[in-house]
PDB file of C-alpha atoms and ligand atoms in Angstrom:
ATOM      1  CA  UNK A  25      22.327 -11.703 -30.514  1.00  0.00           C
ATOM      2  CA  UNK A  26      18.803 -12.476 -31.442  1.00  0.00           C
ATOM      3  CA  UNK A  27      19.653 -16.194 -31.934  1.00  0.00           C
ATOM      4  CA  UNK A  28      16.937 -18.946 -31.092  1.00  0.00           C
ATOM      5  CA  UNK A  29      18.131 -22.107 -29.756  1.00  0.00           C
ATOM      6  CA  UNK A  30      14.968 -23.315 -27.752  1.00  0.00           C
ATOM      7  CA  UNK A  31      13.639 -25.549 -30.413  1.00  0.00           C
ATOM      8  CA  UNK A  32      17.056 -27.455 -31.201  1.00  0.00           C
ATOM      9  CA  UNK A  33      17.353 -31.127 -30.236  1.00  0.00           C
ATOM     10  CA  UNK A  34      20.385 -30.010 -27.988  1.00  0.00           C
ATOM     11  CA  UNK A  35      18.145 -27.426 -25.990  1.00  0.00           C
ATOM     12  CA  UNK A  36      15.278 -29.895 -25.641  1.00  0.00           C
ATOM     13  CA  UNK A  37      17.392 -32.546 -24.744  1.00  0.00           C
ATOM     14  CA  UNK A  38      19.012 -30.480 -22.138  1.00  0.00           C
ATOM     15  CA  UNK A  39      15.435 -29.647 -20.868  1.00  0.00           C
ATOM     16  CA  UNK A  40      14.613 -33.337 -20.608  1.00  0.00           C
ATOM     17  CA  UNK A  41      17.658 -34.385 -18.851  1.00  0.00           C
ATOM     18  CA  UNK A  42      17.626 -31.380 -16.051  1.00  0.00           C
ATOM     19  CA  UNK A  43      13.840 -32.840 -15.425  1.00  0.00           C
ATOM     20  CA  UNK A  44      14.813 -36.178 -15.516  1.00  0.00           C
ATOM     21  CA  UNK A  45      11.764 -36.881 -17.979  1.00  0.00           C
ATOM     22  CA  UNK A  46      11.379 -40.616 -18.163  1.00  0.00           C
ATOM     23  CA  UNK A  47      12.661 -41.606 -15.051  1.00  0.00           C
ATOM     24  CA  UNK A  48      10.101 -44.102 -12.962  1.00  0.00           C
ATOM     25  CA  UNK A  49      11.820 -42.522  -9.670  1.00  0.00           C
ATOM     26  CA  UNK A  50      11.484 -39.731  -7.591  1.00  0.00           C
ATOM     27  CA  UNK A  51       7.896 -37.711  -8.289  1.00  0.00           C
ATOM     28  CA  UNK A  52       6.441 -37.729 -11.761  1.00  0.00           C
ATOM     29  CA  UNK A  53       4.610 -34.285 -10.595  1.00  0.00           C
ATOM     30  CA  UNK A  54       7.904 -32.765  -9.339  1.00  0.00           C
ATOM     31  CA  UNK A  55       9.520 -33.840 -13.113  1.00  0.00           C
ATOM     32  CA  UNK A  56       6.397 -32.408 -14.808  1.00  0.00           C
ATOM     33  CA  UNK A  57       6.706 -29.214 -13.427  1.00  0.00           C
ATOM     34  CA  UNK A  58       9.991 -28.742 -13.299  1.00  0.00           C
ATOM     35  CA  UNK A  59      10.402 -29.595 -17.091  1.00  0.00           C
ATOM     36  CA  UNK A  60       7.289 -27.206 -17.767  1.00  0.00           C
ATOM     37  CA  UNK A  61       9.063 -23.955 -15.435  1.00  0.00           C
ATOM     38  CA  UNK A  62      12.392 -24.528 -16.803  1.00  0.00           C
ATOM     39  CA  UNK A  63      11.229 -24.782 -20.251  1.00  0.00           C
ATOM     40  CA  UNK A  64       9.131 -21.805 -19.837  1.00  0.00           C
ATOM     41  CA  UNK A  65      12.504 -19.856 -18.748  1.00  0.00           C
ATOM     42  CA  UNK A  66      14.504 -20.937 -21.057  1.00  0.00           C
ATOM     43  CA  UNK A  67      11.853 -20.076 -23.776  1.00  0.00           C
ATOM     44  CA  UNK A  68      11.923 -16.623 -22.322  1.00  0.00           C
ATOM     45  CA  UNK A  69      15.366 -16.099 -22.321  1.00  0.00           C
ATOM     46  CA  UNK A  70      15.476 -16.829 -26.030  1.00  0.00           C
ATOM     47  CA  UNK A  71      12.247 -14.592 -26.917  1.00  0.00           C
ATOM     48  CA  UNK A  72      13.624 -11.964 -24.599  1.00  0.00           C
ATOM     49  CA  UNK A  73      17.055 -12.337 -25.666  1.00  0.00           C
ATOM     50  CA  UNK A  74      18.190 -11.868 -21.961  1.00  0.00           C
ATOM     51  CA  UNK A  75      22.119 -11.632 -21.199  1.00  0.00           C
ATOM     52  CA  UNK A  76      23.857 -13.765 -18.891  1.00  0.00           C
ATOM     53  CA  UNK A  77      23.870 -10.805 -16.807  1.00  0.00           C
ATOM     54  CA  UNK A  78      20.493 -10.401 -16.363  1.00  0.00           C
ATOM     55  CA  UNK A  79      20.396 -14.208 -15.392  1.00  0.00           C
ATOM     56  CA  UNK A  80      22.886 -13.867 -13.012  1.00  0.00           C
ATOM     57  CA  UNK A  81      21.141 -11.204 -11.418  1.00  0.00           C
ATOM     58  CA  UNK A  82      18.109 -13.206 -11.283  1.00  0.00           C
ATOM     59  CA  UNK A  83      20.065 -16.219  -9.385  1.00  0.00           C
ATOM     60  CA  UNK A  84      21.864 -13.745  -6.994  1.00  0.00           C
ATOM     61  CA  UNK A  85      18.562 -12.206  -5.982  1.00  0.00           C
ATOM     62  CA  UNK A  86      16.966 -15.716  -5.114  1.00  0.00           C
ATOM     63  CA  UNK A  87      20.078 -15.715  -2.814  1.00  0.00           C
ATOM     64  CA  UNK A  88      19.017 -12.430  -1.252  1.00  0.00           C
ATOM     65  CA  UNK A  89      15.366 -13.412  -1.142  1.00  0.00           C
ATOM     66  CA  UNK A  90      16.208 -16.530   0.701  1.00  0.00           C
ATOM     67  CA  UNK A  91      18.693 -14.654   3.457  1.00  0.00           C
ATOM     68  CA  UNK A  92      15.879 -12.196   3.809  1.00  0.00           C
ATOM     69  CA  UNK A  93      13.204 -14.687   4.275  1.00  0.00           C
ATOM     70  CA  UNK A  94      11.377 -13.231   1.983  1.00  0.00           C
ATOM     71  CA  UNK A  95       9.899 -15.731  -0.489  1.00  0.00           C
ATOM     72  CA  UNK A  96       6.410 -15.895   0.595  1.00  0.00           C
ATOM     73  CA  UNK A  97       6.040 -11.872   1.056  1.00  0.00           C
ATOM     74  CA  UNK A  98       7.274 -11.579  -2.568  1.00  0.00           C
ATOM     75  CA  UNK A  99       4.907 -14.272  -3.853  1.00  0.00           C
ATOM     76  CA  UNK A 100       2.330 -11.385  -1.822  1.00  0.00           C
ATOM     77  CA  UNK A 101       3.657  -8.894  -3.970  1.00  0.00           C
ATOM     78  CA  UNK A 102       3.944 -10.572  -7.452  1.00  0.00           C
ATOM     79  CA  UNK A 103       0.163 -11.246  -6.984  1.00  0.00           C
ATOM     80  CA  UNK A 104       0.923 -15.353  -6.725  1.00  0.00           C
ATOM     81  CA  UNK A 105      -0.978 -15.513  -3.666  1.00  0.00           C
ATOM     82  CA  UNK A 106      -3.809 -13.447  -5.052  1.00  0.00           C
ATOM     83  CA  UNK A 107      -3.664 -15.737  -8.376  1.00  0.00           C
ATOM     84  CA  UNK A 108      -4.498 -18.836  -6.217  1.00  0.00           C
ATOM     85  CA  UNK A 109      -7.658 -16.882  -4.766  1.00  0.00           C
ATOM     86  CA  UNK A 110      -8.832 -16.177  -8.478  1.00  0.00           C
ATOM     87  CA  UNK A 111      -8.439 -19.672  -8.989  1.00  0.00           C
ATOM     88  CA  UNK A 112     -10.445 -21.182  -5.885  1.00  0.00           C
ATOM     89  CA  UNK A 113     -13.293 -18.497  -6.565  1.00  0.00           C
ATOM     90  CA  UNK A 114     -13.442 -19.689 -10.081  1.00  0.00           C
ATOM     91  CA  UNK A 115     -13.704 -23.218  -9.021  1.00  0.00           C
ATOM     92  CA  UNK A 116     -16.399 -21.957  -6.313  1.00  0.00           C
ATOM     93  CA  UNK A 117     -18.273 -20.266  -8.730  1.00  0.00           C
ATOM     94  CA  UNK A 118     -18.464 -22.799 -10.794  1.00  0.00           C
ATOM     95  CA  UNK A 119     -19.614 -25.021  -8.161  1.00  0.00           C
ATOM     96  CA  UNK A 120     -22.227 -22.360  -7.076  1.00  0.00           C
ATOM     97  CA  UNK A 121     -20.749 -21.912  -3.628  1.00  0.00           C
ATOM     98  CA  UNK A 122     -20.994 -18.596  -2.087  1.00  0.00           C
ATOM     99  CA  UNK A 123     -20.056 -17.409   1.533  1.00  0.00           C
ATOM    100  CA  UNK A 124     -18.165 -15.012   2.564  1.00  0.00           C
ATOM    101  CA  UNK A 125     -15.104 -14.119   0.005  1.00  0.00           C
ATOM    102  CA  UNK A 126     -11.503 -15.072   0.749  1.00  0.00           C
ATOM    103  CA  UNK A 127      -8.781 -13.086   0.603  1.00  0.00           C
ATOM    104  CA  UNK A 128      -5.023 -14.238   1.013  1.00  0.00           C
ATOM    105  CA  UNK A 129      -3.316 -15.452   3.822  1.00  0.00           C
ATOM    106  CA  UNK A 130      -0.033 -13.671   3.609  1.00  0.00           C
ATOM    107  CA  UNK A 131       3.409 -14.470   5.357  1.00  0.00           C
ATOM    108  CA  UNK A 132       2.547 -13.356   8.881  1.00  0.00           C
ATOM    109  CA  UNK A 133       0.463 -15.624  10.793  1.00  0.00           C
ATOM    110  CA  UNK A 134       1.338 -17.459  13.878  1.00  0.00           C
ATOM    111  CA  UNK A 135      -0.218 -20.599  15.034  1.00  0.00           C
ATOM    112  CA  UNK A 136      -0.964 -21.410  18.911  1.00  0.00           C
ATOM    113  CA  UNK A 137      -2.911 -18.589  20.134  1.00  0.00           C
ATOM    114  CA  UNK A 138      -4.912 -19.453  23.402  1.00  0.00           C
ATOM    115  CA  UNK A 139      -8.260 -19.794  22.370  1.00  0.00           C
ATOM    116  CA  UNK A 140     -11.014 -18.159  24.437  1.00  0.00           C
ATOM    117  CA  UNK A 141     -14.490 -18.714  24.657  1.00  0.00           C
ATOM    118  CA  UNK A 142     -16.923 -16.086  22.442  1.00  0.00           C
ATOM    119  CA  UNK A 143     -14.755 -12.745  23.922  1.00  0.00           C
ATOM    120  CA  UNK A 144     -11.023 -12.154  23.508  1.00  0.00           C
ATOM    121  CA  UNK A 145      -8.779  -9.246  24.539  1.00  0.00           C
ATOM    122  CA  UNK A 146      -5.964  -9.517  22.215  1.00  0.00           C
ATOM    123  CA  UNK A 147      -3.954  -6.275  22.830  1.00  0.00           C
ATOM    124  CA  UNK A 148      -0.680  -7.613  25.357  1.00  0.00           C
ATOM    125  CA  UNK A 149       1.376  -4.530  24.843  1.00  0.00           C
ATOM    126  CA  UNK A 150       0.566  -0.665  25.241  1.00  0.00           C
ATOM    127  CA  UNK A 151       0.316   1.011  22.033  1.00  0.00           C
ATOM    128  CA  UNK A 152      -0.456   5.131  22.692  1.00  0.00           C
ATOM    129  CA  UNK A 153      -0.560   5.605  18.871  1.00  0.00           C
ATOM    130  CA  UNK A 154      -3.713   3.322  18.526  1.00  0.00           C
ATOM    131  CA  UNK A 155      -7.343   3.852  19.631  1.00  0.00           C
ATOM    132  CA  UNK A 156      -9.720   0.892  20.744  1.00  0.00           C
ATOM    133  CA  UNK A 157     -11.353  -1.451  18.470  1.00  0.00           C
ATOM    134  CA  UNK A 158     -13.850  -4.131  18.787  1.00  0.00           C
ATOM    135  CA  UNK A 159     -14.216  -6.591  15.932  1.00  0.00           C
ATOM    136  CA  UNK A 160     -17.223  -8.695  16.330  1.00  0.00           C
ATOM    137  CA  UNK A 161     -19.709 -10.648  14.388  1.00  0.00           C
ATOM    138  CA  UNK A 162     -21.579 -13.935  13.933  1.00  0.00           C
ATOM    139  CA  UNK A 163     -20.353 -16.686  12.329  1.00  0.00           C
ATOM    140  CA  UNK A 164     -23.015 -18.981  10.186  1.00  0.00           C
ATOM    141  CA  UNK A 165     -23.433 -21.511   7.910  1.00  0.00           C
ATOM    142  CA  UNK A 166     -25.022 -21.243   4.291  1.00  0.00           C
ATOM    143  CA  UNK A 167     -28.442 -21.476   5.860  1.00  0.00           C
ATOM    144  CA  UNK A 168     -27.788 -18.446   7.725  1.00  0.00           C
ATOM    145  CA  UNK A 169     -27.900 -20.445  11.080  1.00  0.00           C
ATOM    146  CA  UNK A 170     -25.280 -19.750  13.745  1.00  0.00           C
ATOM    147  CA  UNK A 171     -22.497 -22.202  13.607  1.00  0.00           C
ATOM    148  CA  UNK A 172     -21.623 -23.223  17.331  1.00  0.00           C
ATOM    149  CA  UNK A 173     -18.086 -24.317  18.249  1.00  0.00           C
ATOM    150  CA  UNK A 174     -16.098 -22.240  15.195  1.00  0.00           C
ATOM    151  CA  UNK A 175     -12.701 -21.171  15.764  1.00  0.00           C
ATOM    152  CA  UNK A 176     -12.360 -17.520  15.153  1.00  0.00           C
ATOM    153  CA  UNK A 177      -8.524 -16.496  14.744  1.00  0.00           C
ATOM    154  CA  UNK A 178      -7.471 -12.977  13.993  1.00  0.00           C
ATOM    155  CA  UNK A 179      -4.013 -11.475  13.625  1.00  0.00           C
ATOM    156  CA  UNK A 180      -2.901  -7.672  12.767  1.00  0.00           C
ATOM    157  CA  UNK A 181      -0.251  -5.097  13.233  1.00  0.00           C
ATOM    158  CA  UNK A 182       0.117  -2.413  15.608  1.00  0.00           C
ATOM    159  CA  UNK A 183       0.499   1.423  15.043  1.00  0.00           C
ATOM    160  CA  UNK A 184       3.526   0.973  13.464  1.00  0.00           C
ATOM    161  CA  UNK A 185       2.098  -1.603  10.848  1.00  0.00           C
ATOM    162  CA  UNK A 186       4.324  -4.271  12.323  1.00  0.00           C
ATOM    163  CA  UNK A 187       3.212  -7.728  13.430  1.00  0.00           C
ATOM    164  CA  UNK A 188       4.419  -9.646  16.527  1.00  0.00           C
ATOM    165  CA  UNK A 189       6.635 -12.467  16.417  1.00  0.00           C
ATOM    166  CA  UNK A 190       7.984 -10.322  13.122  1.00  0.00           C
ATOM    167  CA  UNK A 191       8.376  -6.976  14.854  1.00  0.00           C
ATOM    168  CA  UNK A 192      11.681  -5.726  13.843  1.00  0.00           C
ATOM    169  CA  UNK A 193      11.881  -3.785  16.737  1.00  0.00           C
ATOM    170  CA  UNK A 194      11.481  -6.865  18.880  1.00  0.00           C
ATOM    171  CA  UNK A 195       8.979  -4.699  20.742  1.00  0.00           C
ATOM    172  CA  UNK A 196       5.873  -6.914  20.707  1.00  0.00           C
ATOM    173  CA  UNK A 197       5.017  -9.985  23.110  1.00  0.00           C
ATOM    174  CA  UNK A 198       4.152 -13.435  21.751  1.00  0.00           C
ATOM    175  CA  UNK A 199       0.526 -12.961  20.097  1.00  0.00           C
ATOM    176  CA  UNK A 200       0.071  -9.346  20.866  1.00  0.00           C
ATOM    177  CA  UNK A 201      -2.615  -8.396  18.394  1.00  0.00           C
ATOM    178  CA  UNK A 202      -3.459 -12.395  17.615  1.00  0.00           C
ATOM    179  CA  UNK A 203      -6.419 -14.149  19.213  1.00  0.00           C
ATOM    180  CA  UNK A 204      -8.408 -17.119  18.898  1.00  0.00           C
ATOM    181  CA  UNK A 205     -11.795 -17.997  20.285  1.00  0.00           C
ATOM    182  CA  UNK A 206     -14.329 -20.457  19.989  1.00  0.00           C
ATOM    183  CA  UNK A 207     -18.077 -19.652  19.056  1.00  0.00           C
ATOM    184  CA  UNK A 208     -20.704 -20.185  21.521  1.00  0.00           C
ATOM    185  CA  UNK A 209     -24.252 -21.585  20.335  1.00  0.00           C
ATOM    186  CA  UNK A 210     -25.088 -18.301  19.015  1.00  0.00           C
ATOM    187  CA  UNK A 211     -22.392 -18.285  17.082  1.00  0.00           C
ATOM    188  CA  UNK A 212     -20.905 -14.959  18.280  1.00  0.00           C
ATOM    189  CA  UNK A 213     -17.321 -13.775  18.338  1.00  0.00           C
ATOM    190  CA  UNK A 214     -15.772 -10.691  19.661  1.00  0.00           C
ATOM    191  CA  UNK A 215     -12.133  -9.468  19.809  1.00  0.00           C
ATOM    192  CA  UNK A 216     -11.354  -6.224  21.833  1.00  0.00           C
ATOM    193  CA  UNK A 217      -8.247  -5.223  20.278  1.00  0.00           C
ATOM    194  CA  UNK A 218      -6.673  -1.830  18.888  1.00  0.00           C
ATOM    195  CA  UNK A 219      -6.711  -0.141  15.422  1.00  0.00           C
ATOM    196  CA  UNK A 220      -4.095  -1.319  13.094  1.00  0.00           C
ATOM    197  CA  UNK A 221      -2.082   0.456  10.717  1.00  0.00           C
ATOM    198  CA  UNK A 222      -0.907  -0.527   7.307  1.00  0.00           C
ATOM    199  CA  UNK A 223       2.215  -2.549   7.047  1.00  0.00           C
ATOM    200  CA  UNK A 224       5.131  -1.776   4.778  1.00  0.00           C
ATOM    201  CA  UNK A 225       7.634  -4.240   3.102  1.00  0.00           C
ATOM    202  CA  UNK A 226      11.309  -4.191   4.824  1.00  0.00           C
ATOM    203  CA  UNK A 227      12.762  -0.991   2.774  1.00  0.00           C
ATOM    204  CA  UNK A 228      16.440  -3.017   2.518  1.00  0.00           C
ATOM    205  CA  UNK A 229      14.734  -6.417   1.949  1.00  0.00           C
ATOM    206  CA  UNK A 230      14.552  -8.391  -1.254  1.00  0.00           C
ATOM    207  CA  UNK A 231      10.821  -7.761  -1.977  1.00  0.00           C
ATOM    208  CA  UNK A 232      11.125  -4.034  -1.599  1.00  0.00           C
ATOM    209  CA  UNK A 233      14.701  -4.137  -3.994  1.00  0.00           C
ATOM    210  CA  UNK A 234      12.360  -5.794  -6.517  1.00  0.00           C
ATOM    211  CA  UNK A 235       9.417  -3.286  -6.473  1.00  0.00           C
ATOM    212  CA  UNK A 236      11.355  -0.238  -6.376  1.00  0.00           C
ATOM    213  CA  UNK A 237      13.047  -1.733  -9.924  1.00  0.00           C
ATOM    214  CA  UNK A 238       9.431  -1.992 -11.219  1.00  0.00           C
ATOM    215  CA  UNK A 239       8.524   1.609  -9.681  1.00  0.00           C
ATOM    216  CA  UNK A 240       6.000   0.028  -7.525  1.00  0.00           C
ATOM    217  CA  UNK A 241       5.296   0.552  -3.240  1.00  0.00           C
ATOM    218  CA  UNK A 242       5.365  -2.211  -0.879  1.00  0.00           C
ATOM    219  CA  UNK A 243       2.542  -1.032   1.359  1.00  0.00           C
ATOM    220  CA  UNK A 244      -0.771  -2.711   2.530  1.00  0.00           C
ATOM    221  CA  UNK A 245      -3.765  -0.503   3.677  1.00  0.00           C
ATOM    222  CA  UNK A 246      -4.717  -1.260   7.239  1.00  0.00           C
ATOM    223  CA  UNK A 247      -6.392  -4.959   7.485  1.00  0.00           C
ATOM    224  CA  UNK A 248      -7.284  -7.649   9.891  1.00  0.00           C
ATOM    225  CA  UNK A 249      -6.700 -11.224   9.155  1.00  0.00           C
ATOM    226  CA  UNK A 250      -9.371 -14.138   9.911  1.00  0.00           C
ATOM    227  CA  UNK A 251      -9.019 -18.002   9.750  1.00  0.00           C
ATOM    228  CA  UNK A 252     -12.403 -19.299  10.522  1.00  0.00           C
ATOM    229  CA  UNK A 253     -12.291 -23.063  11.374  1.00  0.00           C
ATOM    230  CA  UNK A 254     -15.208 -25.592  11.936  1.00  0.00           C
ATOM    231  CA  UNK A 255     -15.248 -29.152  11.682  1.00  0.00           C
ATOM    232  CA  UNK A 256     -18.581 -29.089   9.510  1.00  0.00           C
ATOM    233  CA  UNK A 257     -17.461 -26.082   7.159  1.00  0.00           C
ATOM    234  CA  UNK A 258     -14.675 -25.156   4.751  1.00  0.00           C
ATOM    235  CA  UNK A 259     -11.929 -23.194   6.402  1.00  0.00           C
ATOM    236  CA  UNK A 260     -12.288 -19.501   5.720  1.00  0.00           C
ATOM    237  CA  UNK A 261      -9.202 -17.382   5.224  1.00  0.00           C
ATOM    238  CA  UNK A 262      -9.977 -13.581   4.730  1.00  0.00           C
ATOM    239  CA  UNK A 263      -9.215 -10.310   5.672  1.00  0.00           C
ATOM    240  CA  UNK A 264     -11.180  -7.074   6.745  1.00  0.00           C
ATOM    241  CA  UNK A 265      -9.800  -3.578   5.400  1.00  0.00           C
ATOM    242  CA  UNK A 266     -10.459  -0.803   7.520  1.00  0.00           C
ATOM    243  CA  UNK A 267     -12.316   1.884   5.773  1.00  0.00           C
ATOM    244  CA  UNK A 268     -10.868   5.365   4.767  1.00  0.00           C
ATOM    245  CA  UNK A 269      -7.490   4.196   4.418  1.00  0.00           C
ATOM    246  CA  UNK A 270      -6.032   5.759   1.454  1.00  0.00           C
ATOM    247  CA  UNK A 271      -4.107   2.557   0.112  1.00  0.00           C
ATOM    248  CA  UNK A 272      -7.514   0.834   0.417  1.00  0.00           C
ATOM    249  CA  UNK A 273      -7.502  -0.117  -3.215  1.00  0.00           C
ATOM    250  CA  UNK A 274      -3.688   0.418  -3.778  1.00  0.00           C
ATOM    251  CA  UNK A 275      -2.540  -2.859  -1.889  1.00  0.00           C
ATOM    252  CA  UNK A 276       0.503  -4.031  -2.986  1.00  0.00           C
ATOM    253  CA  UNK A 277      -0.532  -7.749  -2.353  1.00  0.00           C
ATOM    254  CA  UNK A 278      -3.947  -7.114  -4.021  1.00  0.00           C
ATOM    255  CA  UNK A 279      -6.167  -7.973  -1.099  1.00  0.00           C
ATOM    256  CA  UNK A 280      -8.675  -5.719  -1.097  1.00  0.00           C
ATOM    257  CA  UNK A 281     -12.241  -6.798  -1.968  1.00  0.00           C
ATOM    258  CA  UNK A 282     -15.661  -4.619  -2.172  1.00  0.00           C
ATOM    259  CA  UNK A 283     -17.523  -7.123   0.450  1.00  0.00           C
ATOM    260  CA  UNK A 284     -14.517  -7.121   3.402  1.00  0.00           C
ATOM    261  CA  UNK A 285     -14.423  -3.583   4.101  1.00  0.00           C
ATOM    262  CA  UNK A 286     -17.275  -3.077   7.054  1.00  0.00           C
ATOM    263  CA  UNK A 287     -18.212  -0.046   8.474  1.00  0.00           C
ATOM    264  CA  UNK A 288     -16.538   1.443  11.311  1.00  0.00           C
ATOM    265  CA  UNK A 289     -18.751   2.812  13.556  1.00  0.00           C
ATOM    266  CA  UNK A 290     -17.955   5.220  16.729  1.00  0.00           C
ATOM    267  CA  UNK A 291     -19.070   3.967  19.968  1.00  0.00           C
ATOM    268  CA  UNK A 292     -19.005   4.914  23.582  1.00  0.00           C
ATOM    269  CA  UNK A 293     -18.921   2.649  26.905  1.00  0.00           C
ATOM    270  CA  UNK A 294     -15.594   1.179  25.852  1.00  0.00           C
ATOM    271  CA  UNK A 295     -14.696   1.770  29.722  1.00  0.00           C
ATOM    272  CA  UNK A 296     -17.251  -0.866  30.907  1.00  0.00           C
ATOM    273  CA  UNK A 297     -15.498  -3.286  28.515  1.00  0.00           C
ATOM    274  CA  UNK A 298     -12.319  -3.158  29.647  1.00  0.00           C
ATOM    275  CA  UNK A 299     -11.179  -1.078  26.757  1.00  0.00           C
ATOM    276  CA  UNK A 300      -8.326   2.029  27.397  1.00  0.00           C
ATOM    277  CA  UNK A 301     -10.825   5.012  26.735  1.00  0.00           C
ATOM    278  CA  UNK A 302     -14.536   5.154  26.646  1.00  0.00           C
ATOM    279  CA  UNK A 303     -14.645   6.132  22.897  1.00  0.00           C
ATOM    280  CA  UNK A 304     -13.871   3.149  20.610  1.00  0.00           C
ATOM    281  CA  UNK A 305     -14.659   2.011  17.375  1.00  0.00           C
ATOM    282  CA  UNK A 306     -16.386  -1.055  16.382  1.00  0.00           C
ATOM    283  CA  UNK A 307     -16.696  -3.378  13.248  1.00  0.00           C
ATOM    284  CA  UNK A 308     -19.153  -5.699  12.537  1.00  0.00           C
ATOM    285  CA  UNK A 309     -17.988  -8.345  10.508  1.00  0.00           C
ATOM    286  CA  UNK A 310     -20.353 -11.480   9.805  1.00  0.00           C
ATOM    287  CA  UNK A 311     -18.917 -14.736   8.636  1.00  0.00           C
ATOM    288  CA  UNK A 312     -20.736 -17.115   6.063  1.00  0.00           C
ATOM    289  CA  UNK A 313     -18.759 -20.629   5.833  1.00  0.00           C
ATOM    290  CA  UNK A 314     -19.098 -22.768   2.959  1.00  0.00           C
ATOM    291  CA  UNK A 315     -19.973 -26.630   2.748  1.00  0.00           C
ATOM    292  CA  UNK A 316     -17.603 -29.342   2.757  1.00  0.00           C
ATOM    293  CA  UNK A 317     -17.372 -30.731  -0.448  1.00  0.00           C
ATOM    294  CA  UNK A 318     -18.373 -34.873  -0.323  1.00  0.00           C
ATOM    295  CA  UNK A 319     -17.375 -34.459   3.277  1.00  0.00           C
ATOM    296  CA  UNK A 320     -14.141 -32.771   2.632  1.00  0.00           C
ATOM    297  CA  UNK A 321     -12.832 -29.300   2.786  1.00  0.00           C
ATOM    298  CA  UNK A 322     -11.616 -29.343  -1.042  1.00  0.00           C
ATOM    299  CA  UNK A 323      -9.521 -26.248  -0.814  1.00  0.00           C
ATOM    300  CA  UNK A 324      -7.712 -26.408   2.785  1.00  0.00           C
ATOM    301  CA  UNK A 325      -4.085 -24.952   2.073  1.00  0.00           C
ATOM    302  CA  UNK A 326      -1.360 -26.298   3.695  1.00  0.00           C
ATOM    303  CA  UNK A 327       1.962 -23.983   3.705  1.00  0.00           C
ATOM    304  CA  UNK A 328       4.558 -23.808   6.274  1.00  0.00           C
ATOM    305  CA  UNK A 329       3.524 -21.333   8.894  1.00  0.00           C
ATOM    306  CA  UNK A 330       5.358 -20.243  11.899  1.00  0.00           C
ATOM    307  CA  UNK A 331       4.385 -21.198  15.477  1.00  0.00           C
ATOM    308  CA  UNK A 332       4.777 -20.562  18.978  1.00  0.00           C
ATOM    309  CA  UNK A 333       3.328 -21.382  22.462  1.00  0.00           C
ATOM    310  CA  UNK A 334       2.687 -19.055  25.554  1.00  0.00           C
TER     311      UNK A 334
HETATM  312  C1  MBD B 591       1.055  -8.310   5.342  1.00  0.00           C
HETATM  313  O1  MBD B 591       0.515  -7.688   6.721  1.00  0.00           O
HETATM  314  C2  MBD B 591       0.259  -9.008   4.518  1.00  0.00           C
HETATM  315  O2  MBD B 591      -0.866  -9.408   5.303  1.00  0.00           O
HETATM  316  C3  MBD B 591       0.816  -9.337   3.196  1.00  0.00           C
HETATM  317  C4  MBD B 591      -0.392 -10.487   2.300  1.00  0.00           C
HETATM  318  C5  MBD B 591       1.831  -9.093   2.984  1.00  0.00           C
HETATM  319  C6  MBD B 591       2.921  -8.866   3.576  1.00  0.00           C
HETATM  320  C7  MBD B 591       2.442  -7.998   5.378  1.00  0.00           C
HETATM  321 FE1   FE B 592      -1.400  -8.709   7.111  1.00  0.00          FE
END
């Protein structure tokens, strides 16, 4: 067809009407965003000469995305979540703020894990294919001094790459492989758990459907998520990768970072720690928090999160 209508008065008036530009009611910010995003879409339809069939395929894709509950998964897979990190990183760099690097939260956190003191064994369900793993470290401030009373939360997948609460097989207990603990005066935390395996998108889901069309895979390397919270510092959202995973630099969600691949060390003495075997793996991951900005966490992210109680 190759017609151009975007700059016509008819199209521009339609765009303004749809976003209700000029109204004093509702949300001015929502009008601004809708006007811009819808305008960018209208323009793209013109520029790429997108067909009605393509538009309707896209509209119905949104229905499937919602039915599958995968909008946040797609946000990770399309790099939207990573892009927000790139922006926060740039803001920190401009303000000369360092600390342990952030990386994306992903869609699989569940609030409400019971908070323990210092040490927590978080593998509740047996998993014969997963070896024992200790993840431990010290939480410090920018001055290198230990932070007491920091809450360290972690969550990760089992040997099938499935997370409790979201396990399609229904096999896991609530809060299996999810922990929360509070640091003592030494700033130390220690999770006793089992080695995770990388995640793969649901094969029949909307996210994988789009990735297939783009000739992309929907897999993540093995990883462990963290939230670290303290009254005195900004909340850190991060992950560590399990070194040696073949997908470590081929994560469909783009979360791998050089400083977030701590060595995995072979240890013995696991039986005395209550682990399921004497030989176990250990990862030391020390965490440096960043200062509040004018007394506030200026980057804390509010989003809808699952929660459960035990
Ligand atoms: C995950 O485990 C995850 O961390 C992300 C970002 C997306 C899907 C599954
Ligand atoms: Fe994950």
